[in-house]
Coordinates of N, CA, C and O in Angstrom, one line a residue:
W251 N 110.5 96.6 104.0 CA 111.7 96.8 104.8 C 111.5 98.2 105.5 O 111.1 99.1 104.8
H252 N 111.7 98.3 106.7 CA 111.6 99.6 107.5 C 112.8 99.8 108.3 O 113.2 98.9 109.1
N253 N 113.5 100.9 108.2 CA 114.6 101.3 109.0 C 114.2 102.3 110.0 O 114.0 103.5 109.7
T254 N 114.0 101.9 111.3 CA 113.5 102.8 112.3 C 114.5 103.8 112.7 O 114.2 104.9 113.2
S255 N 115.8 103.6 112.4 CA 116.8 104.6 112.8 C 116.7 105.9 112.0 O 117.0 107.0 112.4
N256 N 116.3 105.8 110.7 CA 116.2 107.0 109.9 C 114.8 107.2 109.3 O 114.6 108.1 108.5
G257 N 113.9 106.3 109.6 CA 112.5 106.4 109.1 C 112.3 106.1 107.6 O 111.3 106.5 107.0
T258 N 113.2 105.4 107.0 CA 113.0 105.0 105.6 C 112.4 103.6 105.5 O 112.5 102.8 106.4
Q259 N 111.6 103.4 104.4 CA 111.0 102.1 104.2 C 110.8 101.9 102.7 O 110.6 102.9 102.0
V260 N 110.8 100.7 102.4 CA 110.5 100.3 101.0 C 109.7 99.0 101.0 O 110.0 98.1 101.7
G261 N 108.6 99.0 100.2 CA 107.8 97.8 100.0 C 108.3 97.0 98.9 O 108.7 97.5 97.8
Y262 N 108.3 95.7 99.0 CA 108.7 94.7 97.9 C 107.5 93.8 97.7 O 107.0 93.1 98.6
R263 N 106.9 93.9 96.5 CA 105.8 93.1 96.1 C 106.2 92.1 95.0 O 106.5 92.5 93.9
F264 N 106.2 90.8 95.3 CA 106.7 89.8 94.3 C 105.5 89.6 93.3 O 104.4 89.5 93.7
L265 N 105.9 89.4 92.1 CA 104.9 89.2 91.0 C 104.9 87.7 90.5 O 105.1 87.4 89.4
G266 N 104.7 86.8 91.5 CA 104.7 85.4 91.1 C 105.4 84.7 92.3 O 105.9 85.2 93.2
A267 N 105.3 83.4 92.2 CA 105.9 82.5 93.2 C 107.4 82.7 93.2 O 108.1 82.6 92.2
T268 N 107.9 83.0 94.4 CA 109.4 83.3 94.5 C 109.9 82.7 95.8 O 109.3 82.8 96.9
D269 N 111.0 82.0 95.7 CA 111.7 81.5 96.9 C 112.7 82.6 97.4 O 113.8 82.6 96.9
A270 N 112.2 83.6 98.2 CA 113.0 84.7 98.6 C 113.5 84.5 100.0 O 112.9 83.8 100.8
H271 N 114.7 85.1 100.2 CA 115.2 85.1 101.6 C 115.6 86.5 101.9 O 116.0 87.3 101.1
L272 N 115.5 86.8 103.2 CA 115.8 88.1 103.7 C 116.9 88.0 104.8 O 117.0 87.0 105.5
R273 N 117.8 89.0 104.8 CA 118.8 89.0 105.8 C 119.2 90.4 106.2 O 119.2 91.3 105.3
L274 N 119.3 90.7 107.5 CA 119.8 92.0 107.9 C 121.0 91.7 108.9 O 120.8 91.0 109.9
G275 N 122.2 92.1 108.5 CA 123.3 91.8 109.3 C 124.5 92.6 108.9 O 124.5 93.3 107.9
P276 N 125.6 92.4 109.6 CA 126.8 93.2 109.3 C 127.5 92.6 108.1 O 127.6 91.4 107.9
V277 N 128.0 93.5 107.3 CA 128.9 93.2 106.1 C 130.1 94.1 106.2 O 130.0 95.3 106.4
T278 N 131.3 93.4 106.0 CA 132.5 94.2 106.0 C 133.1 94.1 104.6 O 133.1 93.1 104.0
G279 N 133.6 95.3 104.2 CA 134.2 95.4 102.9 C 135.0 96.7 102.8 O 134.8 97.6 103.6
A280 N 135.7 96.8 101.7 CA 136.5 98.0 101.4 C 135.6 99.0 100.7 O 134.8 98.6 99.8
L281 N 135.7 100.3 100.9 CA 135.0 101.3 100.2 C 135.2 101.2 98.7 O 134.4 101.5 97.9
N282 N 136.5 100.8 98.3 CA 136.7 100.8 96.9 C 136.1 99.5 96.2 O 136.2 99.4 95.0
D283 N 135.5 98.6 97.0 CA 134.7 97.6 96.4 C 133.4 98.1 95.7 O 132.9 97.5 94.8
V284 N 132.9 99.2 96.3 CA 131.7 99.8 95.8 C 132.0 100.8 94.7 O 131.3 100.8 93.7
R285 N 133.0 101.6 94.8 CA 133.4 102.6 93.9 C 134.9 102.7 93.9 O 135.6 103.1 94.9
T286 N 135.6 102.3 92.7 CA 137.0 102.1 92.7 C 137.8 103.3 93.1 O 138.9 103.2 93.7
P287 N 137.4 104.6 92.9 CA 138.2 105.7 93.3 C 138.2 105.9 94.9 O 139.0 106.6 95.4
N288 N 137.3 105.2 95.6 CA 137.3 105.3 97.0 C 138.5 104.7 97.6 O 139.1 103.8 97.0
P289 N 138.8 105.1 98.8 CA 140.0 104.5 99.5 C 139.7 103.0 99.8 O 138.6 102.5 99.9
A290 N 140.8 102.3 100.1 CA 140.7 100.8 100.4 C 140.4 100.6 101.8 O 140.5 99.5 102.4
T291 N 139.8 101.6 102.5 CA 139.5 101.5 103.9 C 138.4 100.5 104.1 O 137.4 100.5 103.4
S292 N 138.6 99.6 105.1 CA 137.6 98.5 105.4 C 136.6 99.1 106.4 O 137.0 99.7 107.4
I293 N 135.3 98.9 106.1 CA 134.3 99.3 107.1 C 133.3 98.2 107.2 O 133.2 97.3 106.4
T294 N 132.5 98.2 108.3 CA 131.4 97.3 108.6 C 130.1 98.1 108.7 O 130.1 99.1 109.5
R295 N 129.1 97.6 108.0 CA 127.8 98.3 108.1 C 126.7 97.2 108.1 O 126.9 96.1 107.6
Q296 N 125.5 97.6 108.7 CA 124.3 96.8 108.7 C 123.8 96.8 107.2 O 123.6 97.9 106.7
V297 N 123.6 95.7 106.6 CA 123.1 95.6 105.2 C 121.8 94.8 105.2 O 121.8 93.7 105.8
F298 N 120.8 95.3 104.5 CA 119.6 94.6 104.2 C 119.8 93.8 102.9 O 120.1 94.4 101.9
E299 N 119.5 92.6 102.9 CA 119.7 91.8 101.7 C 118.3 91.0 101.4 O 117.7 90.5 102.3
L300 N 117.9 91.2 100.2 CA 116.7 90.4 99.7 C 117.2 89.6 98.5 O 117.7 90.2 97.5
G301 N 117.2 88.3 98.5 CA 117.7 87.5 97.4 C 116.6 86.5 97.0 O 115.7 86.1 97.8
C302 N 116.8 86.0 95.8 CA 116.0 84.9 95.3 C 116.9 83.8 94.9 O 117.9 84.0 94.3
T303 N 116.4 82.6 95.1 CA 117.2 81.4 94.8 C 116.6 80.7 93.6 O 115.4 80.4 93.6
T304 N 117.4 80.5 92.6 CA 117.0 79.7 91.4 C 117.9 78.5 91.3 O 119.1 78.7 91.1
P305 N 117.4 77.3 91.4 CA 118.2 76.1 91.2 C 119.0 76.1 89.9 O 118.5 76.6 88.9
A306 N 120.1 75.5 89.9 CA 120.9 75.4 88.7 C 120.1 74.7 87.6 O 119.4 73.8 87.8
G307 N 120.3 75.3 86.4 CA 119.6 74.7 85.3 C 118.2 75.3 85.0 O 117.7 75.1 83.9
R308 N 117.6 76.0 85.9 CA 116.3 76.6 85.7 C 116.5 78.0 85.1 O 117.5 78.7 85.4
T309 N 115.6 78.4 84.3 CA 115.7 79.7 83.6 C 114.6 80.6 84.0 O 114.4 81.6 83.3
D310 N 114.0 80.3 85.1 CA 112.9 81.2 85.6 C 113.4 82.6 85.8 O 114.6 82.8 86.2
A311 N 112.6 83.6 85.6 CA 112.9 85.0 85.8 C 112.1 85.4 87.0 O 110.9 85.1 87.2
H312 N 112.7 86.2 87.9 CA 112.0 86.8 89.1 C 111.6 88.2 88.8 O 112.3 88.9 88.0
A313 N 110.4 88.6 89.3 CA 110.0 89.9 89.1 C 109.3 90.4 90.4 O 108.6 89.7 91.1
W314 N 109.6 91.7 90.7 CA 108.9 92.3 91.9 C 108.8 93.8 91.7 O 109.5 94.4 90.8
M315 N 107.9 94.4 92.4 CA 107.7 95.8 92.4 C 108.4 96.4 93.6 O 108.3 95.9 94.7
L316 N 109.1 97.5 93.4 CA 109.7 98.3 94.5 C 108.7 99.4 94.7 O 108.4 100.2 93.8
L317 N 108.4 99.6 96.0 CA 107.4 100.7 96.4 C 108.1 101.6 97.4 O 107.9 101.4 98.6
P318 N 108.8 102.6 97.0 CA 109.5 103.4 97.9 C 108.5 104.1 98.8 O 107.5 104.7 98.4
G319 N 108.9 104.1 100.1 CA 108.0 104.8 101.1 C 106.8 104.0 101.5 O 106.1 104.5 102.4
A320 N 106.5 102.9 101.0 CA 105.3 102.2 101.3 C 105.4 101.4 102.6 O 106.4 100.8 102.9
T321 N 104.3 101.5 103.4 CA 104.2 100.8 104.6 C 103.9 99.3 104.3 O 103.5 99.0 103.2
R322 N 103.9 98.5 105.4 CA 103.5 97.1 105.2 C 102.1 97.0 104.6 O 101.8 96.2 103.7
D323 N 101.1 97.7 105.2 CA 99.8 97.7 104.8 C 99.6 98.2 103.4 O 98.8 97.7 102.6
Q324 N 100.3 99.3 103.0 CA 100.2 99.8 101.7 C 100.8 98.8 100.6 O 100.3 98.6 99.5
T325 N 101.9 98.1 101.0 CA 102.5 97.1 100.1 C 101.5 96.0 99.9 O 101.3 95.6 98.8
R326 N 100.8 95.5 101.0 CA 99.9 94.4 100.8 C 98.7 94.9 100.0 O 98.1 94.0 99.3
A327 N 98.2 96.1 100.1 CA 97.1 96.6 99.4 C 97.4 97.0 97.9 O 96.4 97.2 97.1
T328 N 98.6 97.1 97.5 CA 99.0 97.4 96.2 C 98.6 96.4 95.2 O 98.9 95.2 95.4
R329 N 97.8 96.8 94.2 CA 97.4 95.8 93.1 C 98.6 95.6 92.2 O 99.2 96.5 91.7
P330 N 99.0 94.3 92.1 CA 100.2 94.0 91.3 C 100.0 94.3 89.9 O 98.9 94.2 89.4
V331 N 101.1 94.6 89.2 CA 101.1 94.7 87.7 C 101.1 93.3 87.1 O 101.4 92.3 87.7
S332 N 100.7 93.3 85.8 CA 100.8 92.0 85.0 C 102.2 92.1 84.3 O 102.5 93.1 83.7
V333 N 102.9 91.0 84.4 CA 104.1 90.9 83.7 C 103.9 90.3 82.3 O 103.4 89.2 82.2
L334 N 104.1 91.1 81.3 CA 103.9 90.7 79.9 C 105.1 90.1 79.3 O 105.0 89.2 78.4
A335 N 106.3 90.5 79.7 CA 107.5 89.8 79.2 C 108.6 90.0 80.3 O 108.6 91.1 81.0
N336 N 109.4 89.0 80.5 CA 110.5 89.1 81.5 C 111.6 88.2 81.1 O 111.7 87.1 81.5
S337 N 112.4 88.7 80.1 CA 113.5 87.8 79.6 C 114.8 88.7 79.5 O 114.7 89.9 79.8
T338 N 115.8 88.2 79.0 CA 117.1 88.9 78.9 C 117.0 90.0 77.7 O 117.8 90.9 77.7
V339 N 116.0 89.9 76.9 CA 115.8 90.8 75.7 C 114.6 91.6 75.8 O 114.4 92.6 75.0
A340 N 113.6 91.3 76.7 CA 112.4 92.1 76.8 C 111.8 92.1 78.2 O 111.7 91.0 78.7
Q341 N 111.5 93.2 78.7 CA 110.8 93.3 79.9 C 109.6 94.2 79.7 O 109.7 95.3 79.1
A342 N 108.4 93.8 80.1 CA 107.2 94.6 79.9 C 106.2 94.3 81.0 O 106.0 93.2 81.5
I343 N 105.5 95.4 81.5 CA 104.4 95.2 82.5 C 103.2 96.0 82.0 O 103.3 96.9 81.2
A344 N 102.1 95.7 82.6 CA 100.8 96.4 82.4 C 100.1 96.6 83.7 O 100.1 95.7 84.6
H345 N 99.5 97.8 83.9 CA 98.7 98.1 85.1 C 97.4 98.6 84.6 O 97.3 99.7 84.2
T346 N 96.4 97.7 84.5 CA 95.1 98.0 83.9 C 94.4 99.1 84.7 O 93.7 100.0 84.1
G347 N 94.5 99.1 86.0 CA 93.9 100.2 86.8 C 94.4 101.6 86.5 O 93.6 102.6 86.5
L348 N 95.6 101.7 86.1 CA 96.2 103.0 85.7 C 96.2 103.2 84.2 O 96.6 104.3 83.7
G349 N 95.9 102.2 83.4 CA 95.9 102.3 82.0 C 97.3 102.4 81.4 O 97.5 103.0 80.4
L350 N 98.3 101.8 82.1 CA 99.7 101.9 81.7 C 100.2 100.6 81.2 O 100.0 99.5 81.8
T351 N 101.0 100.6 80.1 CA 101.8 99.5 79.6 C 103.2 100.1 79.5 O 103.4 101.2 78.9
M352 N 104.2 99.4 80.0 CA 105.6 99.9 79.8 C 106.5 98.7 79.4 O 106.3 97.6 79.9
A353 N 107.3 99.0 78.4 CA 108.2 97.9 77.9 C 109.6 98.5 77.6 O 109.7 99.6 77.2
T354 N 110.6 97.6 77.8 CA 111.9 97.9 77.4 C 112.4 96.7 76.6 O 112.3 95.6 77.1
I355 N 112.9 97.0 75.4 CA 113.4 96.0 74.5 C 114.9 96.2 74.3 O 115.4 97.3 74.1
W356 N 115.7 95.1 74.4 CA 117.1 95.2 74.4 C 117.8 94.7 73.1 O 119.0 94.7 73.0
D357 N 117.0 94.3 72.1 CA 117.6 94.0 70.8 C 116.7 94.5 69.7 O 115.7 95.2 70.0
R358 N 117.1 94.3 68.5 CA 116.4 94.9 67.4 C 115.3 94.1 66.7 O 114.7 94.5 65.8
R359 N 115.1 92.9 67.3 CA 114.1 92.0 66.7 C 112.7 92.5 67.1 O 112.5 93.3 68.1
A360 N 111.7 92.0 66.5 CA 110.3 92.3 66.8 C 109.8 91.5 68.0 O 110.1 90.3 68.1
H361 N 109.2 92.2 69.0 CA 108.6 91.6 70.2 C 107.1 91.9 70.3 O 106.8 93.1 70.2
H362 N 106.3 91.0 70.6 CA 104.9 91.2 70.9 C 104.7 91.2 72.4 O 105.0 90.2 73.1
V363 N 104.2 92.3 72.9 CA 103.9 92.5 74.4 C 102.5 93.1 74.5 O 102.4 94.3 74.1
G364 N 101.5 92.4 75.0 CA 100.2 93.0 75.1 C 99.7 93.4 73.7 O 99.7 92.6 72.8
D365 N 99.2 94.6 73.6 CA 98.7 95.2 72.4 C 99.8 95.8 71.5 O 99.5 96.5 70.5
L366 N 101.0 95.6 71.9 CA 102.2 96.2 71.2 C 103.0 95.2 70.4 O 103.2 94.1 70.9
K367 N 103.5 95.7 69.3 CA 104.6 95.0 68.6 C 105.7 96.0 68.5 O 105.5 97.1 67.9
I368 N 106.8 95.7 69.1 CA 107.9 96.7 69.1 C 109.1 96.1 68.4 O 109.5 95.0 68.7
K369 N 109.6 96.8 67.4 CA 110.8 96.4 66.7 C 111.9 97.5 66.9 O 111.7 98.6 66.4
G370 N 113.0 97.1 67.5 CA 114.1 98.0 67.8 C 114.3 98.2 69.3 O 113.4 98.1 70.1
A371 N 115.6 98.4 69.6 CA 115.9 98.5 71.0 C 115.4 99.9 71.6 O 115.7 100.9 71.0
G372 N 114.7 99.9 72.7 CA 114.3 101.1 73.3 C 113.2 100.9 74.3 O 112.9 99.7 74.7
S373 N 112.6 102.0 74.8 CA 111.6 101.9 75.8 C 110.3 102.5 75.3 O 110.4 103.6 74.6
V374 N 109.2 101.9 75.7 CA 107.9 102.4 75.2 C 107.0 102.5 76.5 O 106.9 101.6 77.3
I375 N 106.3 103.6 76.6 CA 105.3 103.8 77.7 C 104.0 104.2 77.0 O 103.9 105.1 76.2
V376 N 102.9 103.4 77.3 CA 101.6 103.7 76.7 C 100.6 104.0 77.9 O 100.5 103.3 78.8
H377 N 100.0 105.2 77.8 CA 99.0 105.6 78.8 C 97.6 105.7 78.1 O 97.5 106.5 77.2
D378 N 96.7 104.9 78.5 CA 95.4 104.8 77.9 C 94.3 105.2 78.9 O 94.1 104.5 79.9
D379 N 93.7 106.4 78.7 CA 92.7 106.9 79.7 C 91.3 106.5 79.2 O 90.3 107.0 79.8
G380 N 91.2 105.7 78.2 CA 89.9 105.3 77.7 C 89.4 106.1 76.5 O 88.6 105.7 75.7
D381 N 90.0 107.3 76.3 CA 89.7 108.1 75.2 C 90.9 108.4 74.4 O 91.1 108.1 73.3
L382 N 91.9 109.1 75.1 CA 93.2 109.4 74.5 C 94.2 108.4 74.9 O 94.2 107.9 76.1
V383 N 95.1 108.1 74.0 CA 96.2 107.1 74.2 C 97.5 107.9 73.9 O 97.6 108.4 72.8
R384 N 98.3 108.0 74.9 CA 99.6 108.7 74.7 C 100.7 107.6 74.7 O 100.8 106.7 75.6
V385 N 101.5 107.7 73.6 CA 102.6 106.7 73.4 C 103.9 107.5 73.5 O 104.1 108.4 72.7
A386 N 104.8 107.1 74.4 CA 106.1 107.7 74.5 C 107.2 106.7 74.1 O 107.1 105.6 74.6
I387 N 108.1 107.0 73.2 CA 109.1 106.1 72.7 C 110.5 106.8 72.9 O 110.6 107.9 72.5
S388 N 111.4 106.0 73.5 CA 112.7 106.6 73.6 C 113.8 105.5 73.5 O 113.4 104.3 73.6
N389 N 115.0 105.9 73.3 CA 116.1 104.9 73.2 C 117.2 105.5 74.1 O 118.1 106.2 73.6
P390 N 117.2 105.2 75.4 CA 118.2 105.7 76.3 C 119.6 105.1 76.0 O 120.6 105.7 76.4
E391 N 119.7 104.1 75.2 CA 121.0 103.6 74.8 C 121.7 104.3 73.6 O 122.8 104.1 73.3
F392 N 120.9 105.1 72.9 CA 121.3 106.0 71.8 C 121.8 105.3 70.6 O 122.2 105.9 69.6
D393 N 121.6 103.9 70.5 CA 122.2 103.3 69.3 C 121.2 102.8 68.2 O 121.7 102.4 67.2
S394 N 120.0 102.9 68.5 CA 119.0 102.5 67.4 C 118.6 103.7 66.7 O 118.2 104.8 67.2
A395 N 118.7 103.7 65.3 CA 118.3 104.8 64.5 C 116.8 105.0 64.5 O 116.2 106.1 64.5
T396 N 116.0 103.8 64.5 CA 114.6 103.9 64.6 C 114.0 102.8 65.5 O 114.6 101.8 65.7
I397 N 112.8 103.1 66.0 CA 112.1 102.1 66.8 C 110.7 102.1 66.2 O 110.1 103.2 66.1
Q398 N 110.2 101.0 65.8 CA 108.8 100.9 65.3 C 107.9 100.3 66.3 O 108.2 99.2 66.9
V399 N 106.8 100.9 66.5 CA 105.8 100.4 67.5 C 104.4 100.3 66.8 O 104.0 101.3 66.2
D400 N 103.8 99.1 66.8 CA 102.5 98.9 66.3 C 101.6 98.7 67.5 O 101.8 97.9 68.3
L401 N 100.5 99.5 67.6 CA 99.5 99.5 68.7 C 98.2 99.0 68.1 O 97.6 99.6 67.2
S402 N 97.8 97.8 68.6 CA 96.5 97.2 68.1 C 95.3 98.1 68.5 O 95.3 98.6 69.6
G403 N 94.4 98.2 67.6 CA 93.1 98.9 67.8 C 92.9 99.9 66.7 O 93.6 100.0 65.7
Q404 N 91.8 100.6 66.9 CA 91.4 101.6 65.9 C 91.6 103.0 66.5 O 91.0 103.3 67.5
F405 N 92.4 103.8 65.8 CA 92.8 105.1 66.3 C 92.7 106.2 65.2 O 92.8 105.9 64.0
S406 N 92.6 107.4 65.7 CA 93.0 108.6 64.8 C 94.1 109.3 65.5 O 94.3 109.2 66.7
V407 N 95.0 109.9 64.7 CA 96.2 110.6 65.3 C 95.8 112.0 65.6 O 95.3 112.7 64.8
V408 N 96.0 112.4 66.9 CA 95.8 113.7 67.4 C 97.0 114.6 67.1 O 96.9 115.7 66.6
S409 N 98.1 114.1 67.6 CA 99.4 114.8 67.4 C 100.6 113.8 67.5 O 100.4 112.7 68.1
S410 N 101.7 114.3 67.0 CA 103.0 113.5 67.3 C 104.1 114.5 67.2 O 104.1 115.4 66.4
D411 N 105.1 114.2 68.0 CA 106.3 115.0 68.1 C 107.1 114.9 66.7 O 107.0 113.9 66.0
E412 N 107.9 115.9 66.5 CA 108.8 115.9 65.4 C 109.8 114.7 65.6 O 110.2 114.5 66.7
G413 N 110.0 113.9 64.5 CA 110.8 112.7 64.7 C 110.0 111.5 64.9 O 110.6 110.4 65.0
L414 N 108.7 111.6 65.1 CA 107.8 110.4 65.3 C 106.7 110.5 64.3 O 105.8 111.4 64.4
S415 N 106.7 109.5 63.4 CA 105.5 109.4 62.5 C 104.5 108.5 63.0 O 104.8 107.5 63.6
A416 N 103.2 108.9 62.9 CA 102.1 108.1 63.4 C 101.1 108.0 62.3 O 100.6 109.0 61.8
R417 N 100.8 106.7 61.9 CA 99.8 106.5 60.8 C 98.8 105.5 61.3 O 99.1 104.4 61.7
A418 N 97.5 106.0 61.3 CA 96.4 105.1 61.7 C 96.1 104.2 60.5 O 95.9 104.7 59.4
K419 N 95.9 102.9 60.8 CA 95.6 101.9 59.8 C 94.3 101.3 60.3 O 93.9 101.5 61.4
P420 N 93.6 100.4 59.5 CA 92.4 99.8 59.9 C 92.3 99.2 61.3 O 91.4 99.4 62.1
N421 N 93.4 98.4 61.7 CA 93.3 97.7 63.0 C 94.5 98.0 63.9 O 94.8 97.2 64.8
K422 N 95.3 99.1 63.5 CA 96.4 99.4 64.3 C 96.9 100.8 64.0 O 96.4 101.4 63.0
C423 N 97.8 101.3 64.8 CA 98.5 102.6 64.5 C 99.9 102.2 64.5 O 100.5 101.6 65.4
E424 N 100.6 102.6 63.4 CA 102.0 102.4 63.2 C 102.8 103.6 63.6 O 102.5 104.7 63.1
L425 N 103.7 103.5 64.5 CA 104.5 104.6 65.0 C 106.0 104.3 64.7 O 106.4 103.2 65.0
V426 N 106.7 105.2 64.0 CA 108.1 105.0 63.8 C 108.8 106.2 64.4 O 108.6 107.4 63.9
A427 N 109.6 105.9 65.4 CA 110.4 107.0 66.1 C 111.8 107.0 65.5 O 112.5 105.9 65.5
R428 N 112.3 108.1 65.0 CA 113.6 108.3 64.6 C 114.4 108.8 65.8 O 114.4 110.0 66.1
T429 N 115.1 107.9 66.5 CA 115.7 108.3 67.8 C 117.1 108.7 67.7 O 117.7 109.2 68.6
A430 N 117.8 108.5 66.5 CA 119.2 108.9 66.3 C 119.2 110.4 66.6 O 118.5 111.2 66.0
G431 N 120.2 110.8 67.5 CA 120.3 112.2 67.8 C 119.4 112.8 68.8 O 119.5 113.9 69.2
A432 N 118.4 112.0 69.3 CA 117.5 112.4 70.3 C 118.0 112.4 71.7 O 117.4 112.9 72.7
Q433 N 119.2 111.9 71.9 CA 119.9 111.8 73.2 C 119.1 111.2 74.3 O 119.1 111.7 75.4
G434 N 118.2 110.2 73.9 CA 117.4 109.5 74.9 C 116.1 110.2 75.2 O 115.3 109.6 76.0
A435 N 115.8 111.3 74.6 CA 114.5 112.0 74.9 C 113.4 111.2 74.4 O 113.5 110.4 73.4
S436 N 112.2 111.3 75.0 CA 111.0 110.6 74.6 C 110.3 111.4 73.5 O 110.3 112.6 73.5
L437 N 109.9 110.6 72.5 CA 109.1 111.2 71.4 C 107.6 110.7 71.6 O 107.4 109.5 71.9
V438 N 106.7 111.6 71.6 CA 105.3 111.3 72.1 C 104.3 111.5 71.0 O 104.3 112.5 70.2
A439 N 103.4 110.6 70.8 CA 102.2 110.7 70.0 C 101.0 110.6 70.8 O 100.9 109.8 71.8
V440 N 99.9 111.3 70.5 CA 98.7 111.3 71.1 C 97.6 110.8 70.1 O 97.5 111.3 69.0
L441 N 96.9 109.7 70.5 CA 96.0 109.1 69.6 C 94.6 109.1 70.3 O 94.5 109.2 71.5
R442 N 93.6 109.0 69.5 CA 92.2 109.0 70.0 C 91.6 107.6 69.6 O 91.7 107.3 68.4
R443 N 91.0 106.9 70.5 CA 90.3 105.7 70.1 C 89.1 106.0 69.3 O 88.4 106.9 69.5
R444 N 88.8 105.2 68.3 CA 87.6 105.3 67.4 C 86.7 104.2 67.7 O 87.0 103.2 68.2

């Protein structure tokens, strides 16, 4: 999408077959429909809409990458991420070229995503540069006391933040983040591949 009037653009890269529709046109509504303290003044604006249609009864999930500032050519050239999970309780992606795995879990059950087993609601980012692996764990919702992450592989622990225990075992590293009182801050462990 490109807005020539102000030079803004956003690339949308779908991660799977999607029945998408685009629309650019006038929409009229009251300002307080967007934010209740706003006045009830009715206005009309040009609105860009990107929607996906899922027939009734299907439970497919749609996934796409938003690429702020990307041109059409940059969007086409972007290597898509792999979707590891996309449900109401777990979303996870991996980008092998960047060595990144990112997951958000919305319940306290154990979920397997890629090389990770995550138990507890929260977000996990893993950056693997081939030698060092950095694992950041946070709970932006503030309600889980702990989040446990098992990372498959053989590691030694280089460092870990206070509140994050990291124990290397024969075929995995066990990380337990005590997120209560962290106010959503990430707790980071640095591991070395063996």
